[in-house]
Short mmCIF file of C-alpha atoms and ligand atoms in Angstrom, two decimals:
data_model
loop_
_atom_site.label_atom_id
_atom_site.label_comp_id
_atom_site.label_asym_id
_atom_site.label_seq_id
_atom_site.Cartn_x
_atom_site.Cartn_y
_atom_site.Cartn_z
CA MET Q 1 0.65 0.15 -0.47
CA GLU Q 2 1.39 3.38 -0.78
CA GLN Q 3 2.46 5.69 1.79
CA LEU Q 4 1.05 8.23 2.06
CA ARG Q 5 2.01 12.17 4.63
CA ILE Q 6 -0.21 14.91 4.97
CA ASN Q 7 0.92 18.29 3.84
CA PRO Q 8 -0.56 20.84 6.06
CA ALA Q 9 0.76 23.54 3.19
CA LYS Q 10 -1.53 22.10 1.39
CA ASP Q 11 -4.52 22.52 2.99
CA THR Q 12 -6.91 24.85 0.78
CA THR Q 13 -9.02 25.92 3.69
CA ALA Q 14 -5.50 26.89 6.11
CA ASP Q 15 -7.04 31.17 4.79
CA ILE Q 16 -10.71 31.10 6.29
CA ASP Q 17 -11.36 32.95 9.21
CA VAL Q 18 -13.24 30.97 11.57
CA THR Q 19 -13.43 33.17 14.88
CA ASP Q 20 -17.34 33.79 14.22
CA ILE Q 21 -20.17 32.66 13.05
CA PRO Q 22 -20.23 32.78 9.54
CA GLU Q 23 -22.86 35.15 8.11
CA LEU Q 24 -25.22 33.57 5.15
CA PRO Q 25 -25.36 35.13 1.47
CA ASP Q 26 -29.68 35.14 1.38
CA ASP Q 27 -29.78 33.53 -1.85
CA VAL Q 28 -28.44 30.66 0.73
CA PHE Q 29 -30.52 27.38 1.46
CA ILE Q 30 -30.92 26.12 4.64
CA ALA Q 31 -33.18 23.84 6.56
CA PRO Q 32 -34.72 26.28 9.15
CA LEU Q 33 -33.89 24.96 12.68
CA GLU Q 34 -36.02 25.87 15.12
CA LYS Q 35 -34.42 27.81 18.43
CA PRO Q 36 -34.39 26.39 21.37
CA LYS Q 37 -35.44 30.37 23.22
CA ASP Q 38 -33.11 29.70 26.01
CA LEU Q 39 -29.78 28.80 23.78
CA GLY Q 40 -27.88 31.35 22.33
CA ASP Q 41 -26.75 31.42 18.59
CA ASP Q 42 -23.91 29.28 19.31
CA TRP Q 43 -26.79 26.75 20.23
CA LEU Q 44 -24.83 25.48 23.23
CA GLU Q 45 -26.47 24.28 26.08
CA PRO Q 46 -25.39 25.03 29.44
CA GLN Q 47 -24.61 21.96 30.50
CA GLN Q 48 -24.42 18.36 29.07
CA ARG Q 49 -27.47 16.56 30.54
CA VAL Q 50 -27.81 14.70 34.11
CA TYR Q 51 -29.02 11.20 33.14
CA THR Q 52 -30.32 9.27 35.50
CA ALA Q 53 -29.94 5.68 36.02
CA GLU Q 54 -31.81 3.94 33.30
CA GLU Q 55 -30.79 6.11 30.89
CA HIS Q 56 -26.22 5.20 31.93
CA HIS Q 57 -27.67 2.08 32.08
CA ILE Q 58 -29.48 2.34 28.35
CA TRP Q 59 -25.77 3.29 27.80
CA ASP Q 60 -23.85 0.05 29.15
CA ASP Q 61 -26.93 -1.72 26.95
CA LEU Q 62 -25.33 -0.35 24.07
CA PHE Q 63 -21.81 -0.48 25.35
CA ALA Q 64 -21.72 -4.41 25.66
CA GLN Q 65 -23.80 -5.20 22.36
CA GLN Q 66 -21.25 -2.91 20.31
CA MET Q 67 -18.39 -4.57 22.13
CA GLU Q 68 -19.59 -8.12 20.57
CA ILE Q 69 -19.64 -6.72 17.72
CA LEU Q 70 -16.30 -5.23 16.62
CA PRO Q 71 -13.80 -5.68 17.12
CA GLY Q 72 -12.04 -7.13 13.94
CA ARG Q 73 -14.52 -5.03 12.05
CA ALA Q 74 -14.00 -1.66 12.97
CA CYS Q 75 -10.97 0.03 12.07
CA SER Q 76 -7.66 0.24 14.67
CA ALA Q 77 -8.18 3.76 15.09
CA PHE Q 78 -11.16 3.86 16.38
CA MET Q 79 -10.86 0.83 18.52
CA ALA Q 80 -7.53 2.71 19.74
CA GLY Q 81 -9.38 5.96 20.16
CA LEU Q 82 -12.44 3.94 22.88
CA GLU Q 83 -9.90 2.39 24.58
CA ARG Q 84 -7.61 5.63 25.18
CA LEU Q 85 -10.84 7.91 26.14
CA ASP Q 86 -11.95 5.06 28.41
CA LEU Q 87 -15.25 6.01 27.26
CA GLY Q 88 -16.54 2.38 28.64
CA ARG Q 89 -16.09 4.11 32.27
CA GLY Q 90 -19.62 2.64 33.07
CA GLY Q 91 -23.04 5.01 32.52
CA VAL Q 92 -22.67 8.82 29.47
CA PRO Q 93 -19.14 9.55 29.79
CA ASP Q 94 -18.58 13.11 31.35
CA PHE Q 95 -18.32 16.11 27.83
CA GLY Q 96 -15.81 18.16 30.36
CA ALA Q 97 -13.63 14.99 31.90
CA MET Q 98 -13.51 13.89 27.99
CA SER Q 99 -13.12 16.57 26.62
CA GLU Q 100 -9.87 18.11 28.73
CA GLU Q 101 -8.10 13.77 27.13
CA LEU Q 102 -9.66 14.94 23.88
CA LYS Q 103 -7.60 18.37 23.94
CA SER Q 104 -4.47 16.98 25.28
CA ILE Q 105 -4.35 15.18 22.25
CA THR Q 106 -5.61 16.43 19.46
CA GLY Q 107 -6.56 19.74 20.54
CA TRP Q 108 -10.98 18.44 19.56
CA GLU Q 109 -12.83 19.22 22.71
CA VAL Q 110 -17.47 18.08 23.05
CA VAL Q 111 -19.98 19.73 23.18
CA PRO Q 112 -23.30 19.46 24.22
CA VAL Q 113 -26.37 20.32 22.24
CA PRO Q 114 -30.23 20.22 21.70
CA MET Q 115 -30.67 18.74 18.66
CA LEU Q 116 -29.03 18.75 14.79
CA ILE Q 117 -28.20 21.68 14.56
CA PRO Q 118 -28.24 24.32 11.30
CA ASP Q 119 -25.43 23.93 9.49
CA HIS Q 120 -22.83 26.83 9.04
CA VAL Q 121 -22.93 27.00 13.42
CA PHE Q 122 -22.13 22.83 13.30
CA PHE Q 123 -19.44 24.16 10.29
CA TRP Q 124 -18.50 27.09 12.55
CA HIS Q 125 -17.30 24.40 15.83
CA LEU Q 126 -15.97 21.99 13.85
CA ALA Q 127 -14.21 24.36 11.75
CA ASN Q 128 -13.14 25.69 15.59
CA ARG Q 129 -12.39 21.85 17.27
CA ARG Q 130 -16.09 21.17 19.09
CA PHE Q 131 -17.80 18.13 18.93
CA PRO Q 132 -21.71 19.55 18.79
CA ALA Q 133 -22.52 16.18 20.07
CA GLY Q 134 -27.47 15.56 21.73
CA ASN Q 135 -27.31 15.68 24.30
CA PHE Q 136 -30.31 13.26 24.86
CA ILE Q 137 -29.67 8.91 24.90
CA ARG Q 138 -33.03 7.11 22.99
CA THR Q 139 -35.15 4.64 25.99
CA ARG Q 140 -35.84 0.86 25.14
CA GLU Q 141 -38.61 2.01 22.84
CA THR Q 142 -36.24 3.42 20.40
CA PHE Q 143 -33.00 1.37 21.72
CA HIS Q 144 -32.11 -0.36 18.21
CA TYR Q 145 -32.79 1.95 15.54
CA ILE Q 146 -33.20 6.00 15.70
CA GLN Q 147 -32.77 8.43 12.93
CA GLU Q 148 -31.54 11.34 14.33
CA PRO Q 149 -28.65 11.90 16.85
CA ASP Q 150 -28.26 11.12 20.35
CA VAL Q 151 -25.32 10.83 22.81
CA PHE Q 152 -24.75 7.94 22.19
CA HIS Q 153 -24.40 8.01 18.23
CA ASP Q 154 -22.30 11.46 18.85
CA VAL Q 155 -20.03 10.23 21.20
CA PHE Q 156 -19.22 6.66 21.07
CA GLY Q 157 -19.86 6.84 17.20
CA HIS Q 158 -17.44 9.72 16.37
CA VAL Q 159 -16.07 10.57 19.06
CA PRO Q 160 -12.85 8.30 19.13
CA LEU Q 161 -11.35 8.86 16.06
CA LEU Q 162 -10.56 12.29 17.11
CA THR Q 163 -8.06 11.37 19.11
CA ASP Q 164 -6.54 10.26 15.02
CA PRO Q 165 -4.39 13.37 14.72
CA VAL Q 166 -4.97 13.05 11.06
CA PHE Q 167 -8.77 12.40 10.85
CA ALA Q 168 -8.44 15.40 13.13
CA ASP Q 169 -8.12 17.53 10.86
CA TYR Q 170 -9.58 16.42 8.39
CA MET Q 171 -12.60 16.85 10.54
CA ALA Q 172 -11.52 20.36 11.14
CA ALA Q 173 -10.77 20.99 7.64
CA TYR Q 174 -14.27 19.76 6.98
CA GLY Q 175 -15.87 22.87 8.98
CA ARG Q 176 -14.17 25.56 7.02
CA ALA Q 177 -15.00 23.86 3.80
CA GLY Q 178 -18.33 24.08 4.85
CA TRP Q 179 -18.50 27.59 4.89
CA LYS Q 180 -17.24 27.56 1.73
CA ALA Q 181 -19.40 25.09 0.17
CA LEU Q 182 -22.09 27.48 1.67
CA LYS Q 183 -21.37 30.31 0.08
CA HIS Q 184 -21.23 28.07 -3.70
CA ASN Q 185 -24.60 27.17 -2.66
CA ARG Q 186 -23.35 24.02 -2.76
CA LEU Q 187 -23.62 21.91 0.50
CA LYS Q 188 -25.89 18.81 -0.90
CA ALA Q 189 -22.58 17.74 -2.63
CA LEU Q 190 -20.36 18.53 0.03
CA SER Q 191 -23.06 16.42 2.61
CA ALA Q 192 -22.26 14.40 0.74
CA LEU Q 193 -18.58 13.39 1.74
CA TYR Q 194 -19.49 14.35 4.62
CA TRP Q 195 -22.24 11.23 4.81
CA TYR Q 196 -20.10 8.81 3.01
CA THR Q 197 -16.21 9.26 4.37
CA VAL Q 198 -17.15 10.33 8.68
CA GLU Q 199 -20.98 8.87 8.85
CA PHE Q 200 -19.95 5.78 7.02
CA GLY Q 201 -16.25 4.89 5.90
CA LEU Q 202 -15.01 1.72 4.97
CA ILE Q 203 -11.48 2.33 5.09
CA LEU Q 204 -8.58 -1.27 3.95
CA GLU Q 205 -6.38 -2.14 6.40
CA GLU Q 206 -3.89 -5.60 6.27
CA ASP Q 207 -6.04 -7.74 7.94
CA GLY Q 208 -8.81 -6.66 6.39
CA MET Q 209 -12.77 -3.97 5.41
CA ARG Q 210 -13.32 -2.10 8.31
CA SER Q 211 -15.58 0.62 9.59
CA TYR Q 212 -14.68 4.05 10.91
CA GLY Q 213 -17.73 5.28 9.70
CA ALA Q 214 -19.58 6.84 13.20
CA GLY Q 215 -22.92 5.73 11.50
CA ILE Q 216 -21.98 2.25 10.88
CA LEU Q 217 -20.27 1.48 14.65
CA SER Q 218 -22.59 3.07 16.32
CA GLY Q 219 -25.78 0.01 15.49
CA PRO Q 220 -25.58 -3.84 15.69
CA THR Q 221 -26.71 -4.29 12.19
CA GLU Q 222 -24.43 -1.88 10.33
CA ALA Q 223 -21.81 -2.48 12.20
CA VAL Q 224 -21.53 -6.72 10.02
CA PHE Q 225 -23.38 -5.35 7.07
CA ALA Q 226 -21.27 -2.58 5.79
CA VAL Q 227 -18.17 -5.49 6.58
CA GLU Q 228 -19.56 -8.48 5.59
CA ALA Q 229 -22.58 -8.12 3.94
CA GLU Q 230 -22.56 -8.97 -0.43
CA SER Q 231 -25.44 -7.39 -0.51
CA PRO Q 232 -23.92 -3.29 -0.57
CA ASN Q 233 -21.40 -2.13 -3.09
CA ARG Q 234 -17.69 -1.15 -1.68
CA ILE Q 235 -15.96 1.04 -4.04
CA HIS Q 236 -12.82 3.05 -4.57
CA LEU Q 237 -14.00 6.55 -2.77
CA ASP Q 238 -13.59 9.17 -5.10
CA VAL Q 239 -14.23 12.30 -4.88
CA ASP Q 240 -16.09 13.52 -7.80
CA ARG Q 241 -18.09 10.57 -7.77
CA VAL Q 242 -18.80 11.17 -4.09
CA VAL Q 243 -20.18 13.74 -4.07
CA ARG Q 244 -22.95 13.31 -7.04
CA THR Q 245 -24.06 10.15 -4.91
CA ASP Q 246 -27.59 10.35 -3.18
CA TYR Q 247 -28.22 9.02 0.16
CA THR Q 248 -30.91 7.28 1.80
CA ILE Q 249 -30.54 8.38 6.10
CA SER Q 250 -33.20 5.94 6.80
CA ASP Q 251 -32.06 2.87 5.78
CA LEU Q 252 -28.15 0.13 5.41
CA GLN Q 253 -26.83 1.63 2.15
CA PRO Q 254 -26.02 0.50 -0.42
CA THR Q 255 -23.33 0.87 -1.29
CA TYR Q 256 -19.89 1.94 1.05
CA PHE Q 257 -16.80 3.95 0.11
CA VAL Q 258 -14.19 2.57 0.79
CA ILE Q 259 -10.33 4.81 1.22
CA GLU Q 260 -6.58 3.18 2.39
CA SER Q 261 -5.81 5.24 4.59
CA PHE Q 262 -6.35 8.66 7.19
CA ALA Q 263 -3.83 10.15 4.73
CA GLU Q 264 -5.38 9.33 1.22
CA LEU Q 265 -8.09 11.25 2.15
CA PHE Q 266 -6.71 13.71 3.47
CA HIS Q 267 -4.91 14.49 0.37
CA MET Q 268 -8.09 13.94 -1.69
CA THR Q 269 -10.27 16.67 0.57
CA VAL Q 270 -7.93 18.52 1.78
CA GLU Q 271 -5.95 19.11 -0.43
CA ARG Q 272 -7.72 19.95 -3.45
CA ASP Q 273 -8.95 22.88 -3.78
CA PHE Q 274 -12.79 22.59 -4.17
CA ASN Q 275 -13.55 25.16 -6.69
CA ASP Q 276 -13.53 23.92 -10.34
CA LEU Q 277 -15.55 20.65 -8.90
CA TYR Q 278 -17.80 23.22 -7.59
CA GLY Q 279 -18.58 25.11 -11.00
CA ARG Q 280 -18.70 22.00 -12.72
CA LEU Q 281 -21.46 20.35 -10.53
CA GLY Q 282 -24.78 19.64 -11.99
CA ALA Q 283 -28.50 20.25 -9.89
CA GLY Q 284 -29.32 18.07 -8.97
CA PHE Q 285 -27.44 14.42 -7.82
CA THR Q 286 -26.24 12.65 -10.63
CA TYR Q 287 -25.88 9.18 -9.68
CA ALA Q 288 -27.95 6.91 -7.48
CA ASN Q 289 -27.42 5.35 -4.41
CA GLN Q 290 -27.70 2.02 -5.42
CA ALA Q 291 -25.68 2.65 -8.81
CA VAL Q 292 -22.05 0.37 -9.67
CA LEU Q 293 -20.44 3.02 -12.74
CA ASP Q 294 -17.65 2.31 -15.29
CA VAL Q 295 -14.79 4.13 -13.64
CA ASP Q 296 -15.37 2.73 -10.39
CA ARG Q 297 -12.55 0.83 -8.33
CA VAL Q 298 -15.38 -1.68 -7.41
CA TYR Q 299 -13.15 -3.40 -3.96
CA HIS Q 300 -17.11 -5.57 -4.47
CA ILE Q 301 -20.15 -5.57 -6.44
CA GLY Q 302 -23.64 -5.93 -4.18
CA THR Q 303 -26.36 -7.89 -4.85
CA GLN Q 304 -28.00 -5.15 -4.18
CA GLU Q 305 -31.12 -8.21 -1.97
CA TYR Q 306 -31.40 -7.00 0.49
CA ALA Q 307 -32.40 -3.48 -0.54
CA GLN Q 308 -35.03 -5.03 -3.90
CA ARG Q 309 -35.77 -7.32 -1.27
CA GLY Q 310 -38.10 -3.95 0.48
CA GLY Q 311 -35.40 -2.63 2.55
CA ARG Q 312 -36.62 -2.18 6.08
CA GLY Q 313 -39.87 -2.91 7.46
CA SER Q 314 -40.32 -5.27 4.45
CA GLY Q 315 -38.37 -8.33 6.44
CA ALA Q 316 -35.57 -8.29 4.13
CA GLN Q 317 -32.72 -9.91 6.68
CA PRO Q 318 -30.05 -7.74 5.85
CA VAL Q 319 -27.33 -10.50 6.37
N1 LIG J 1 -10.24 21.45 0.10
C1 LIG J 1 -11.80 21.98 -0.61
C2 LIG J 1 -12.00 23.81 -0.61
O1 LIG J 1 -10.59 23.38 -1.73
C3 LIG J 1 -12.86 21.62 1.06
C4 LIG J 1 -12.04 20.04 1.80
C5 LIG J 1 -11.70 20.28 3.06
C6 LIG J 1 -13.33 19.37 2.39
C7 LIG J 1 -12.01 19.17 3.47
C8 LIG J 1 -13.82 18.03 2.46
C9 LIG J 1 -12.53 18.00 3.73
O2 LIG J 1 -12.88 23.44 -0.56
CO1 LIG J 2 -23.73 10.88 13.02
#
């Protein structure tokens, strides 16, 4: 495997000023979210929620369930991060203590937010190395599947990789890039990249394909499906291709994109100026999320059996 080194001098977003929350140009559309009255423009909760004993229990049970499944399926940087931050010490982790530790490793911290926050505010936090994490935790009724990110998805799924120096830099650069995409009205394209890397990315390790995406690693079914099922495609990540690819947020992915290393990801994204890419994009997505194209470097052509049987709710078996 080729050894890539990241080159911070080539960071195309380095000169973007991230001090203040960006002003949105009038012609830029973002989802209208209503800010709870007691929160400021940064959308941050004054403090992390105080969890009940049962809520701490739910965390412990979710944690135990993932630990049965993730060894050999999650990438090594994720497993190392979990251990380093000691996220299994019992109960929902305290954001303050976790942030202290994380800050000393890569300069990142974790801050509590009530719900999904507007894109430009989310980007601003990332650019400043603050990861906004949902405060609430799912209930027993929604134990196996929730669509909105809760504290288990956000902390268990996302935070461990923020201990990896290259991935940590990628996330901060993504925040700055988000800002730039907003100005070009190209948020949808950049969001597809987030989706297929940060949320649902796979990485090729020496002993096989592993997951690094938080959306995969925070649930039991997709953690197995993503790396082992016959159904989904596994294709090498190509930025021009991915930003044109549609995605579903409510079911297992029909296609995963694979990187060889975080340095490779950094090289393909942070070190590349997206201006001309944005200029050449069409209005909507060009490729369906089940498609395999003749230009794709394919690791596995999926049967798509799961999706074609009707996916979630149809009784189709993922694996
Ligand atoms: N380099 C890209 C640009 O010029 C942005 C980018 C950075 C994209 C990091 C993804 C991640 O806009
Ligand atoms: Co997420």
